PDB file of C-alpha atoms in Angstrom:
ATOM      1  CA  MET A   1      66.862  26.335 -31.493  1.00  0.00           C
ATOM      2  CA  LYS A   2      63.862  26.988 -33.712  1.00  0.00           C
ATOM      3  CA  THR A   3      60.162  27.584 -33.120  1.00  0.00           C
ATOM      4  CA  LEU A   4      57.661  24.917 -34.163  1.00  0.00           C
ATOM      5  CA  VAL A   5      54.206  25.912 -35.392  1.00  0.00           C
ATOM      6  CA  VAL A   6      51.670  23.067 -35.431  1.00  0.00           C
ATOM      7  CA  LEU A   7      48.429  23.763 -37.270  1.00  0.00           C
ATOM      8  CA  ASP A   8      45.131  21.975 -37.488  1.00  0.00           C
ATOM      9  CA  PHE A   9      43.516  22.448 -40.913  1.00  0.00           C
ATOM     10  CA  ASP A  10      39.705  22.511 -40.976  1.00  0.00           C
ATOM     11  CA  HIS A  11      38.261  25.561 -39.187  1.00  0.00           C
ATOM     12  CA  THR A  12      41.836  26.631 -38.476  1.00  0.00           C
ATOM     13  CA  VAL A  13      43.860  27.135 -41.646  1.00  0.00           C
ATOM     14  CA  VAL A  14      40.639  27.149 -43.670  1.00  0.00           C
ATOM     15  CA  ASP A  15      37.381  28.605 -42.422  1.00  0.00           C
ATOM     16  CA  ASP A  16      35.238  25.558 -43.138  1.00  0.00           C
ATOM     17  CA  ASN A  17      35.384  21.762 -43.191  1.00  0.00           C
ATOM     18  CA  SER A  18      37.150  20.549 -46.338  1.00  0.00           C
ATOM     19  CA  ASP A  19      35.490  17.128 -46.074  1.00  0.00           C
ATOM     20  CA  THR A  20      32.007  18.620 -46.213  1.00  0.00           C
ATOM     21  CA  TRP A  21      32.989  21.323 -48.717  1.00  0.00           C
ATOM     22  CA  VAL A  22      33.611  18.633 -51.344  1.00  0.00           C
ATOM     23  CA  ILE A  23      29.883  17.867 -51.399  1.00  0.00           C
ATOM     24  CA  ARG A  24      29.482  21.083 -53.422  1.00  0.00           C
ATOM     25  CA  CYS A  25      30.788  19.225 -56.452  1.00  0.00           C
ATOM     26  CA  THR A  26      27.807  16.839 -56.515  1.00  0.00           C
ATOM     27  CA  PRO A  27      24.885  17.606 -58.881  1.00  0.00           C
ATOM     28  CA  GLU A  28      22.494  18.498 -56.041  1.00  0.00           C
ATOM     29  CA  GLN A  29      25.224  19.763 -53.682  1.00  0.00           C
ATOM     30  CA  ARG A  30      23.994  17.375 -51.019  1.00  0.00           C
ATOM     31  CA  LEU A  31      24.356  13.717 -50.108  1.00  0.00           C
ATOM     32  CA  PRO A  32      21.483  11.226 -50.121  1.00  0.00           C
ATOM     33  CA  ASP A  33      19.993  10.409 -46.724  1.00  0.00           C
ATOM     34  CA  TRP A  34      21.049   6.752 -46.900  1.00  0.00           C
ATOM     35  CA  LEU A  35      24.686   7.818 -47.183  1.00  0.00           C
ATOM     36  CA  ARG A  36      24.596  10.457 -44.461  1.00  0.00           C
ATOM     37  CA  LYS A  37      23.075   7.937 -42.060  1.00  0.00           C
ATOM     38  CA  THR A  38      26.142   5.686 -42.393  1.00  0.00           C
ATOM     39  CA  CYS A  39      28.332   8.172 -40.507  1.00  0.00           C
ATOM     40  CA  GLN A  40      29.430   6.773 -37.130  1.00  0.00           C
ATOM     41  CA  LYS A  41      31.186   8.547 -34.283  1.00  0.00           C
ATOM     42  CA  GLY A  42      34.945   8.035 -34.396  1.00  0.00           C
ATOM     43  CA  ARG A  43      34.794   6.564 -37.912  1.00  0.00           C
ATOM     44  CA  TRP A  44      34.739   9.736 -40.011  1.00  0.00           C
ATOM     45  CA  THR A  45      37.500   8.633 -42.372  1.00  0.00           C
ATOM     46  CA  GLU A  46      35.635   5.440 -43.253  1.00  0.00           C
ATOM     47  CA  TYR A  47      32.548   7.546 -43.899  1.00  0.00           C
ATOM     48  CA  MET A  48      34.503   9.891 -46.166  1.00  0.00           C
ATOM     49  CA  GLY A  49      35.671   6.857 -48.130  1.00  0.00           C
ATOM     50  CA  ARG A  50      32.019   6.111 -48.878  1.00  0.00           C
ATOM     51  CA  VAL A  51      31.352   9.758 -49.725  1.00  0.00           C
ATOM     52  CA  MET A  52      34.189   9.835 -52.246  1.00  0.00           C
ATOM     53  CA  ALA A  53      33.009   6.536 -53.733  1.00  0.00           C
ATOM     54  CA  TYR A  54      29.559   8.084 -54.182  1.00  0.00           C
ATOM     55  CA  ILE A  55      31.113  11.140 -55.851  1.00  0.00           C
ATOM     56  CA  GLY A  56      33.042   8.813 -58.148  1.00  0.00           C
ATOM     57  CA  ASP A  57      29.815   6.976 -58.995  1.00  0.00           C
ATOM     58  CA  GLN A  58      28.389  10.313 -60.150  1.00  0.00           C
ATOM     59  CA  ALA A  59      31.191  10.452 -62.756  1.00  0.00           C
ATOM     60  CA  ILE A  60      32.606  13.630 -61.240  1.00  0.00           C
ATOM     61  CA  ALA A  61      36.154  14.006 -62.555  1.00  0.00           C
ATOM     62  CA  GLU A  62      39.291  14.888 -60.595  1.00  0.00           C
ATOM     63  CA  ASP A  63      39.517  18.337 -62.193  1.00  0.00           C
ATOM     64  CA  ALA A  64      35.954  19.158 -61.172  1.00  0.00           C
ATOM     65  CA  ILE A  65      36.615  18.102 -57.575  1.00  0.00           C
ATOM     66  CA  ARG A  66      39.838  20.096 -57.479  1.00  0.00           C
ATOM     67  CA  HIS A  67      38.122  23.200 -58.855  1.00  0.00           C
ATOM     68  CA  VAL A  68      35.594  23.075 -56.011  1.00  0.00           C
ATOM     69  CA  MET A  69      38.195  22.393 -53.330  1.00  0.00           C
ATOM     70  CA  GLU A  70      40.339  25.324 -54.431  1.00  0.00           C
ATOM     71  CA  THR A  71      37.461  27.645 -53.476  1.00  0.00           C
ATOM     72  CA  VAL A  72      37.557  26.767 -49.759  1.00  0.00           C
ATOM     73  CA  PRO A  73      38.125  30.089 -47.959  1.00  0.00           C
ATOM     74  CA  PHE A  74      41.185  30.548 -45.795  1.00  0.00           C
ATOM     75  CA  THR A  75      40.514  31.768 -42.274  1.00  0.00           C
ATOM     76  CA  ASP A  76      41.068  35.496 -41.893  1.00  0.00           C
ATOM     77  CA  GLY A  77      44.766  36.258 -41.448  1.00  0.00           C
ATOM     78  CA  MET A  78      45.973  32.714 -42.170  1.00  0.00           C
ATOM     79  CA  LEU A  79      47.603  33.573 -45.489  1.00  0.00           C
ATOM     80  CA  GLU A  80      49.500  36.365 -43.763  1.00  0.00           C
ATOM     81  CA  LEU A  81      50.600  33.931 -41.042  1.00  0.00           C
ATOM     82  CA  LEU A  82      51.739  31.266 -43.508  1.00  0.00           C
ATOM     83  CA  ASN A  83      53.563  33.777 -45.681  1.00  0.00           C
ATOM     84  CA  PHE A  84      55.401  35.051 -42.593  1.00  0.00           C
ATOM     85  CA  ILE A  85      56.403  31.494 -41.706  1.00  0.00           C
ATOM     86  CA  ASP A  86      57.586  30.931 -45.275  1.00  0.00           C
ATOM     87  CA  ARG A  87      59.814  34.029 -45.098  1.00  0.00           C
ATOM     88  CA  ASN A  88      61.318  32.910 -41.786  1.00  0.00           C
ATOM     89  CA  LYS A  89      62.119  29.250 -42.357  1.00  0.00           C
ATOM     90  CA  ASP A  90      65.529  29.777 -40.807  1.00  0.00           C
ATOM     91  CA  LYS A  91      63.790  30.473 -37.485  1.00  0.00           C
ATOM     92  CA  MET A  92      60.772  28.179 -37.557  1.00  0.00           C
ATOM     93  CA  ASP A  93      59.290  24.957 -38.827  1.00  0.00           C
ATOM     94  CA  CYS A  94      55.605  24.403 -39.558  1.00  0.00           C
ATOM     95  CA  ILE A  95      53.613  21.178 -39.736  1.00  0.00           C
ATOM     96  CA  ILE A  96      49.928  20.408 -40.235  1.00  0.00           C
ATOM     97  CA  ILE A  97      48.183  17.607 -38.340  1.00  0.00           C
ATOM     98  CA  SER A  98      44.695  17.115 -39.721  1.00  0.00           C
ATOM     99  CA  ASP A  99      41.828  14.666 -39.996  1.00  0.00           C
ATOM    100  CA  SER A 100      41.194  15.798 -43.597  1.00  0.00           C
ATOM    101  CA  ASN A 101      43.224  14.109 -46.339  1.00  0.00           C
ATOM    102  CA  SER A 102      46.486  14.660 -48.193  1.00  0.00           C
ATOM    103  CA  VAL A 103      44.947  15.514 -51.578  1.00  0.00           C
ATOM    104  CA  PHE A 104      42.544  18.174 -50.281  1.00  0.00           C
ATOM    105  CA  ILE A 105      45.182  19.849 -48.119  1.00  0.00           C
ATOM    106  CA  ASP A 106      47.762  19.927 -50.904  1.00  0.00           C
ATOM    107  CA  TRP A 107      45.301  21.379 -53.409  1.00  0.00           C
ATOM    108  CA  ILE A 108      44.126  24.090 -51.026  1.00  0.00           C
ATOM    109  CA  LEU A 109      47.596  25.128 -49.850  1.00  0.00           C
ATOM    110  CA  ARG A 110      48.822  25.347 -53.449  1.00  0.00           C
ATOM    111  CA  ALA A 111      45.767  27.378 -54.457  1.00  0.00           C
ATOM    112  CA  GLY A 112      46.659  29.852 -51.706  1.00  0.00           C
ATOM    113  CA  GLY A 113      50.316  29.920 -52.742  1.00  0.00           C
ATOM    114  CA  VAL A 114      51.455  28.802 -49.276  1.00  0.00           C
ATOM    115  CA  ARG A 115      52.461  25.160 -49.735  1.00  0.00           C
ATOM    116  CA  GLY A 116      56.107  26.120 -49.199  1.00  0.00           C
ATOM    117  CA  ALA A 117      55.375  27.363 -45.676  1.00  0.00           C
ATOM    118  CA  VAL A 118      54.502  23.850 -44.475  1.00  0.00           C
ATOM    119  CA  ASP A 119      57.342  21.391 -43.942  1.00  0.00           C
ATOM    120  CA  GLN A 120      55.226  18.274 -43.445  1.00  0.00           C
ATOM    121  CA  VAL A 121      51.539  17.350 -43.511  1.00  0.00           C
ATOM    122  CA  PHE A 122      50.316  14.514 -41.296  1.00  0.00           C
ATOM    123  CA  THR A 123      46.852  13.418 -42.355  1.00  0.00           C
ATOM    124  CA  ASN A 124      44.871  10.609 -43.936  1.00  0.00           C
ATOM    125  CA  PRO A 125      46.616   9.496 -47.155  1.00  0.00           C
ATOM    126  CA  ALA A 126      44.511   9.867 -50.302  1.00  0.00           C
ATOM    127  CA  GLN A 127      44.991   9.189 -53.984  1.00  0.00           C
ATOM    128  CA  PHE A 128      42.983   8.713 -57.174  1.00  0.00           C
ATOM    129  CA  ASP A 129      42.690   5.079 -58.243  1.00  0.00           C
ATOM    130  CA  GLU A 130      42.516   3.632 -61.748  1.00  0.00           C
ATOM    131  CA  ARG A 131      38.777   4.395 -61.882  1.00  0.00           C
ATOM    132  CA  GLY A 132      39.386   8.062 -61.129  1.00  0.00           C
ATOM    133  CA  TYR A 133      37.884   7.685 -57.638  1.00  0.00           C
ATOM    134  CA  LEU A 134      39.558   9.430 -54.685  1.00  0.00           C
ATOM    135  CA  THR A 135      40.359   6.807 -52.058  1.00  0.00           C
ATOM    136  CA  VAL A 136      41.125   7.754 -48.447  1.00  0.00           C
ATOM    137  CA  GLN A 137      42.989   5.639 -45.901  1.00  0.00           C
ATOM    138  CA  CYS A 138      43.402   6.007 -42.148  1.00  0.00           C
ATOM    139  CA  CYS A 139      46.464   7.984 -41.042  1.00  0.00           C
ATOM    140  CA  HIS A 140      47.757   5.354 -38.609  1.00  0.00           C
ATOM    141  CA  SER A 141      46.817   2.985 -35.822  1.00  0.00           C
ATOM    142  CA  HIS A 142      47.104   3.935 -32.156  1.00  0.00           C
ATOM    143  CA  ASP A 143      45.896   2.978 -28.688  1.00  0.00           C
ATOM    144  CA  CYS A 144      44.631   6.378 -27.479  1.00  0.00           C
ATOM    145  CA  ALA A 145      41.143   5.980 -26.025  1.00  0.00           C
ATOM    146  CA  GLN A 146      40.091   9.612 -26.462  1.00  0.00           C
ATOM    147  CA  CYS A 147      40.947  10.047 -30.168  1.00  0.00           C
ATOM    148  CA  PRO A 148      39.246   8.856 -33.379  1.00  0.00           C
ATOM    149  CA  LEU A 149      40.353   5.421 -34.560  1.00  0.00           C
ATOM    150  CA  ASN A 150      42.288   6.794 -37.527  1.00  0.00           C
ATOM    151  CA  LEU A 151      44.316   9.560 -35.902  1.00  0.00           C
ATOM    152  CA  CYS A 152      45.823  10.525 -32.555  1.00  0.00           C
ATOM    153  CA  LYS A 153      47.380  13.944 -32.963  1.00  0.00           C
ATOM    154  CA  ARG A 154      49.369  13.559 -29.728  1.00  0.00           C
ATOM    155  CA  LYS A 155      51.093  10.461 -31.145  1.00  0.00           C
ATOM    156  CA  VAL A 156      51.847  12.267 -34.421  1.00  0.00           C
ATOM    157  CA  LEU A 157      53.322  15.253 -32.583  1.00  0.00           C
ATOM    158  CA  ARG A 158      55.399  13.132 -30.199  1.00  0.00           C
ATOM    159  CA  ASP A 159      56.720  10.995 -33.052  1.00  0.00           C
ATOM    160  CA  PHE A 160      57.635  14.098 -35.040  1.00  0.00           C
ATOM    161  CA  LEU A 161      59.428  15.722 -32.103  1.00  0.00           C
ATOM    162  CA  GLY A 162      61.271  12.477 -31.414  1.00  0.00           C
ATOM    163  CA  SER A 163      62.371  12.183 -35.038  1.00  0.00           C
ATOM    164  CA  GLN A 164      63.533  15.780 -35.104  1.00  0.00           C
ATOM    165  CA  SER A 165      65.465  15.349 -31.871  1.00  0.00           C
ATOM    166  CA  HIS A 166      67.139  12.241 -33.297  1.00  0.00           C
ATOM    167  CA  ASN A 167      68.234  14.396 -36.241  1.00  0.00           C
ATOM    168  CA  GLY A 168      69.601  17.087 -33.929  1.00  0.00           C
ATOM    169  CA  VAL A 169      66.679  19.526 -34.173  1.00  0.00           C
ATOM    170  CA  GLU A 170      65.260  20.872 -30.914  1.00  0.00           C
ATOM    171  CA  TYR A 171      62.547  23.510 -30.488  1.00  0.00           C
ATOM    172  CA  ARG A 172      62.602  26.372 -28.042  1.00  0.00           C
ATOM    173  CA  THR A 173      58.818  26.809 -28.250  1.00  0.00           C
ATOM    174  CA  THR A 174      55.994  24.810 -29.796  1.00  0.00           C
ATOM    175  CA  PHE A 175      52.810  26.596 -30.812  1.00  0.00           C
ATOM    176  CA  TYR A 176      49.784  24.346 -31.220  1.00  0.00           C
ATOM    177  CA  ILE A 177      46.896  26.024 -33.063  1.00  0.00           C
ATOM    178  CA  GLY A 178      43.519  24.323 -33.435  1.00  0.00           C
ATOM    179  CA  ASP A 179      39.799  24.446 -32.837  1.00  0.00           C
ATOM    180  CA  GLY A 180      38.314  21.003 -32.278  1.00  0.00           C
ATOM    181  CA  GLY A 181      37.899  18.337 -29.641  1.00  0.00           C
ATOM    182  CA  ASN A 182      40.570  16.167 -31.246  1.00  0.00           C
ATOM    183  CA  ASP A 183      43.094  18.974 -30.637  1.00  0.00           C
ATOM    184  CA  ARG A 184      42.805  18.602 -26.869  1.00  0.00           C
ATOM    185  CA  CYS A 185      44.899  15.420 -26.755  1.00  0.00           C
ATOM    186  CA  PRO A 186      48.028  16.955 -28.340  1.00  0.00           C
ATOM    187  CA  ALA A 187      47.508  20.228 -26.453  1.00  0.00           C
ATOM    188  CA  GLU A 188      47.707  18.353 -23.163  1.00  0.00           C
ATOM    189  CA  SER A 189      51.055  16.848 -24.192  1.00  0.00           C
ATOM    190  CA  LEU A 190      52.790  20.226 -24.535  1.00  0.00           C
ATOM    191  CA  ALA A 191      55.414  21.357 -22.051  1.00  0.00           C
ATOM    192  CA  GLU A 192      55.917  24.483 -19.990  1.00  0.00           C
ATOM    193  CA  GLY A 193      57.068  27.278 -22.253  1.00  0.00           C
ATOM    194  CA  ASP A 194      54.904  26.013 -25.107  1.00  0.00           C
ATOM    195  CA  ILE A 195      51.711  27.756 -26.200  1.00  0.00           C
ATOM    196  CA  VAL A 196      48.371  26.222 -27.154  1.00  0.00           C
ATOM    197  CA  MET A 197      46.081  28.520 -29.110  1.00  0.00           C
ATOM    198  CA  PRO A 198      42.405  27.482 -29.306  1.00  0.00           C
ATOM    199  CA  ARG A 199      40.102  29.323 -31.705  1.00  0.00           C
ATOM    200  CA  LYS A 200      37.641  31.600 -29.928  1.00  0.00           C
ATOM    201  CA  GLY A 201      34.140  30.197 -29.697  1.00  0.00           C
ATOM    202  CA  TYR A 202      35.101  26.698 -30.820  1.00  0.00           C
ATOM    203  CA  THR A 203      35.231  23.378 -28.985  1.00  0.00           C
ATOM    204  CA  LEU A 204      38.896  23.451 -27.999  1.00  0.00           C
ATOM    205  CA  GLU A 205      38.509  26.805 -26.261  1.00  0.00           C
ATOM    206  CA  LYS A 206      35.551  25.473 -24.296  1.00  0.00           C
ATOM    207  CA  LEU A 207      37.517  22.401 -23.274  1.00  0.00           C
ATOM    208  CA  LEU A 208      40.669  24.277 -22.237  1.00  0.00           C
ATOM    209  CA  CYS A 209      39.468  27.648 -21.015  1.00  0.00           C
ATOM    210  CA  ARG A 210      36.138  26.845 -19.430  1.00  0.00           C
ATOM    211  CA  ALA A 211      37.009  23.621 -17.655  1.00  0.00           C
ATOM    212  CA  GLY A 212      37.745  25.302 -14.336  1.00  0.00           C
ATOM    213  CA  PRO A 213      40.185  23.418 -12.070  1.00  0.00           C
ATOM    214  CA  ALA A 214      40.508  20.622 -14.639  1.00  0.00           C
ATOM    215  CA  SER A 215      42.459  22.954 -16.904  1.00  0.00           C
ATOM    216  CA  ALA A 216      44.934  23.893 -14.157  1.00  0.00           C
ATOM    217  CA  SER A 217      47.069  20.852 -14.937  1.00  0.00           C
ATOM    218  CA  LEU A 218      47.849  22.164 -18.419  1.00  0.00           C
ATOM    219  CA  LYS A 219      51.537  22.995 -18.733  1.00  0.00           C
ATOM    220  CA  PRO A 220      51.485  25.226 -21.843  1.00  0.00           C
ATOM    221  CA  ARG A 221      50.178  28.771 -21.795  1.00  0.00           C
ATOM    222  CA  VAL A 222      46.728  29.159 -23.372  1.00  0.00           C
ATOM    223  CA  VAL A 223      46.154  32.064 -25.773  1.00  0.00           C
ATOM    224  CA  VAL A 224      42.812  32.346 -27.576  1.00  0.00           C
ATOM    225  CA  TRP A 225      42.790  33.494 -31.214  1.00  0.00           C
ATOM    226  CA  SER A 226      40.158  34.849 -33.592  1.00  0.00           C
ATOM    227  CA  SER A 227      42.272  35.410 -36.711  1.00  0.00           C
ATOM    228  CA  GLY A 228      45.618  34.377 -38.094  1.00  0.00           C
ATOM    229  CA  CYS A 229      46.844  37.869 -37.265  1.00  0.00           C
ATOM    230  CA  ASP A 230      46.376  37.114 -33.541  1.00  0.00           C
ATOM    231  CA  ILE A 231      48.544  34.026 -33.960  1.00  0.00           C
ATOM    232  CA  LEU A 232      51.113  35.957 -35.962  1.00  0.00           C
ATOM    233  CA  SER A 233      51.437  38.611 -33.254  1.00  0.00           C
ATOM    234  CA  GLU A 234      52.012  35.933 -30.602  1.00  0.00           C
ATOM    235  CA  ILE A 235      54.625  34.167 -32.725  1.00  0.00           C
ATOM    236  CA  ILE A 236      56.462  37.411 -33.530  1.00  0.00           C
ATOM    237  CA  SER A 237      56.635  38.210 -29.821  1.00  0.00           C
ATOM    238  CA  SER A 238      58.076  34.786 -29.101  1.00  0.00           C
ATOM    239  CA  VAL A 239      60.604  34.774 -31.949  1.00  0.00           C
ATOM    240  CA  ASN A 240      61.843  38.240 -31.103  1.00  0.00           C
TER     241      ASN A 240
END
């Protein structure tokens, strides 16, 4: 039985938001007010579609966008964590579940030399169209009331575990590492013996660790992290 490491991406693997980082490729490194005002709660992916259309309208080429995205900083210790996972693929699998998009994540992981550490990426599909514009689609449809319309990370995780089980792969321990409010849903689906690791000072920690009696129903153990090295130490202890 192997260990499964599940990673969020923005403010977890990387120390910023990849969707807002891309704005640095625009001439003024900011979006016009009319565009920013179109952002609606729970509809971030639709908003990012408009952002990328605007960037395309500015005649910003794919190479220029990629150059900017490859400068997103990794969170302290994350490269060490991913390189450890890559060296121990016989003992562990690693997936990313993110509300970013497939193009950004692939570019950034390859720039860090750690794409091989990640077995699968579950995120919003993206591709460049015939105009050279990056188009972004919603990850999937779901009926979870507490998640954004485009992505329920609990559903993704459950579907992945079910598929793996069907193929004869079971996990002794699942580590779920994240930072945001949309990481609470999958964290609550973990079982006893699993470990959820919220980033210190971020929304997920506040939701899980400062909820008082409401957090008592959580089955997984909660371990707060500040760097990838904290996560690595916890994983090494579990694997050994």
